[in-house]
mmCIF file of C-alpha atoms in Angstrom:
data_model
loop_
_atom_site.group_PDB
_atom_site.id
_atom_site.type_symbol
_atom_site.label_atom_id
_atom_site.label_comp_id
_atom_site.label_asym_id
_atom_site.label_seq_id
_atom_site.Cartn_x
_atom_site.Cartn_y
_atom_site.Cartn_z
ATOM 1 C CA MET A 1 -39.739 37.996 -32.927
ATOM 2 C CA THR A 2 -36.981 40.519 -33.312
ATOM 3 C CA ASP A 3 -33.409 39.877 -34.464
ATOM 4 C CA ALA A 4 -32.345 40.255 -30.834
ATOM 5 C CA ASP A 5 -34.804 37.516 -29.798
ATOM 6 C CA TRP A 6 -33.279 35.074 -32.312
ATOM 7 C CA GLY A 7 -29.775 35.796 -31.021
ATOM 8 C CA ALA A 8 -30.569 35.618 -27.302
ATOM 9 C CA SER A 9 -28.448 32.975 -25.586
ATOM 10 C CA TYR A 10 -31.352 31.946 -23.343
ATOM 11 C CA ALA A 11 -33.710 31.267 -26.284
ATOM 12 C CA LYS A 12 -33.771 27.467 -26.296
ATOM 13 C CA SER A 13 -37.302 26.632 -27.417
ATOM 14 C CA LEU A 14 -39.854 27.397 -30.097
ATOM 15 C CA ALA A 15 -43.456 26.414 -30.770
ATOM 16 C CA ALA A 16 -44.979 26.777 -34.241
ATOM 17 C CA PHE A 17 -48.677 26.414 -35.123
ATOM 18 C CA LEU A 18 -49.524 25.376 -38.694
ATOM 19 C CA ASN A 19 -53.188 26.184 -39.315
ATOM 20 C CA GLY A 20 -54.799 23.629 -41.635
ATOM 21 C CA ASP A 21 -57.810 25.922 -42.150
ATOM 22 C CA ALA A 22 -55.661 28.819 -43.405
ATOM 23 C CA ILE A 23 -54.183 27.267 -46.564
ATOM 24 C CA SER A 24 -54.343 30.049 -49.147
ATOM 25 C CA GLU A 25 -53.655 27.987 -52.274
ATOM 26 C CA PRO A 26 -56.732 26.557 -54.025
ATOM 27 C CA ASP A 27 -56.984 22.974 -55.270
ATOM 28 C CA PRO A 28 -56.776 22.309 -59.042
ATOM 29 C CA ARG A 29 -60.482 23.135 -59.412
ATOM 30 C CA GLY A 30 -60.262 26.364 -57.419
ATOM 31 C CA GLY A 31 -61.766 24.932 -54.238
ATOM 32 C CA LYS A 32 -60.582 25.545 -50.690
ATOM 33 C CA ILE A 33 -57.959 23.179 -49.319
ATOM 34 C CA THR A 34 -58.139 22.254 -45.646
ATOM 35 C CA ASP A 35 -56.018 19.910 -43.576
ATOM 36 C CA ALA A 36 -55.385 19.052 -39.978
ATOM 37 C CA SER A 37 -53.549 21.679 -37.962
ATOM 38 C CA PHE A 38 -50.129 20.874 -36.551
ATOM 39 C CA LEU A 39 -48.201 22.086 -33.518
ATOM 40 C CA LEU A 40 -44.409 21.744 -33.615
ATOM 41 C CA LEU A 41 -42.517 21.960 -30.318
ATOM 42 C CA PHE A 42 -38.734 22.379 -30.457
ATOM 43 C CA ASN A 43 -36.500 22.139 -27.381
ATOM 44 C CA ALA A 44 -32.801 22.885 -27.959
ATOM 45 C CA HIS A 45 -32.090 23.205 -24.227
ATOM 46 C CA SER A 46 -29.989 20.685 -22.338
ATOM 47 C CA LYS A 47 -32.906 20.136 -19.933
ATOM 48 C CA PRO A 48 -36.561 19.160 -20.495
ATOM 49 C CA LEU A 49 -39.000 22.066 -20.929
ATOM 50 C CA MET A 50 -42.743 22.378 -20.409
ATOM 51 C CA PHE A 51 -45.015 23.669 -23.178
ATOM 52 C CA THR A 52 -48.680 24.617 -22.693
ATOM 53 C CA LEU A 53 -50.939 23.488 -25.531
ATOM 54 C CA PRO A 54 -53.259 26.087 -27.125
ATOM 55 C CA GLU A 55 -56.847 26.608 -26.059
ATOM 56 C CA VAL A 56 -59.773 24.668 -27.543
ATOM 57 C CA SER A 57 -60.394 27.259 -30.295
ATOM 58 C CA TYR A 58 -57.212 25.953 -31.970
ATOM 59 C CA ALA A 59 -58.145 22.264 -31.708
ATOM 60 C CA PRO A 60 -60.304 20.003 -29.526
ATOM 61 C CA GLY A 61 -57.236 17.890 -28.788
ATOM 62 C CA TRP A 62 -53.700 17.087 -29.924
ATOM 63 C CA GLU A 63 -52.292 13.710 -30.996
ATOM 64 C CA VAL A 64 -48.549 13.038 -30.766
ATOM 65 C CA ILE A 65 -47.356 11.932 -34.214
ATOM 66 C CA ILE A 66 -43.593 12.467 -33.739
ATOM 67 C CA ASP A 67 -41.516 12.496 -30.558
ATOM 68 C CA THR A 68 -37.803 12.328 -31.288
ATOM 69 C CA ALA A 69 -36.873 11.611 -27.675
ATOM 70 C CA SER A 70 -39.304 8.942 -26.525
ATOM 71 C CA GLY A 71 -40.678 7.542 -29.767
ATOM 72 C CA VAL A 72 -44.044 7.111 -28.022
ATOM 73 C CA LEU A 73 -46.778 8.009 -30.503
ATOM 74 C CA GLY A 74 -50.562 8.248 -30.469
ATOM 75 C CA ALA A 75 -51.091 9.895 -27.084
ATOM 76 C CA ILE A 76 -53.974 12.392 -27.134
ATOM 77 C CA HIS A 77 -53.697 15.577 -25.062
ATOM 78 C CA PRO A 78 -56.487 18.056 -24.259
ATOM 79 C CA PRO A 79 -56.203 21.804 -24.892
ATOM 80 C CA LYS A 80 -54.241 23.888 -22.368
ATOM 81 C CA LYS A 81 -52.445 20.835 -20.985
ATOM 82 C CA GLU A 82 -48.775 21.234 -20.113
ATOM 83 C CA ILE A 83 -46.569 18.653 -21.791
ATOM 84 C CA GLU A 84 -42.883 18.021 -21.328
ATOM 85 C CA VAL A 85 -40.526 18.031 -24.288
ATOM 86 C CA ARG A 86 -37.283 16.334 -23.413
ATOM 87 C CA ASP A 87 -33.902 17.949 -23.960
ATOM 88 C CA HIS A 88 -32.715 18.292 -27.574
ATOM 89 C CA ALA A 89 -36.046 16.963 -28.869
ATOM 90 C CA VAL A 90 -38.904 17.784 -31.203
ATOM 91 C CA VAL A 91 -42.549 16.857 -30.698
ATOM 92 C CA VAL A 92 -45.091 17.175 -33.512
ATOM 93 C CA LEU A 93 -48.786 17.110 -32.650
ATOM 94 C CA ARG A 94 -51.759 16.899 -35.026
ATOM 95 C CA SER A 95 -55.175 18.351 -34.219
ATOM 96 C CA THR A 96 -57.942 15.887 -33.446
ATOM 97 C CA GLU A 97 -61.503 16.262 -34.703
#
């Protein structure tokens, strides 16, 4: 993103992918550290927005672990599904195995 993108008045949402297979720090014994991957969906708009989940190469599915608007947790969503994030809300999803 450019500086102009960050300052755009219409920019009301952001999705961030945290890749659990790309942790560069080794464990205390020098081994590779891996974790689940996470997808963070931020909606700062005054209306709900739709987000499309990544394709299957990112994860076989996504489990809702935080939803600041509904509080409903545990739902599993398949790749490429569109999900709604309510206004002024954050949804955090964890990859399923």
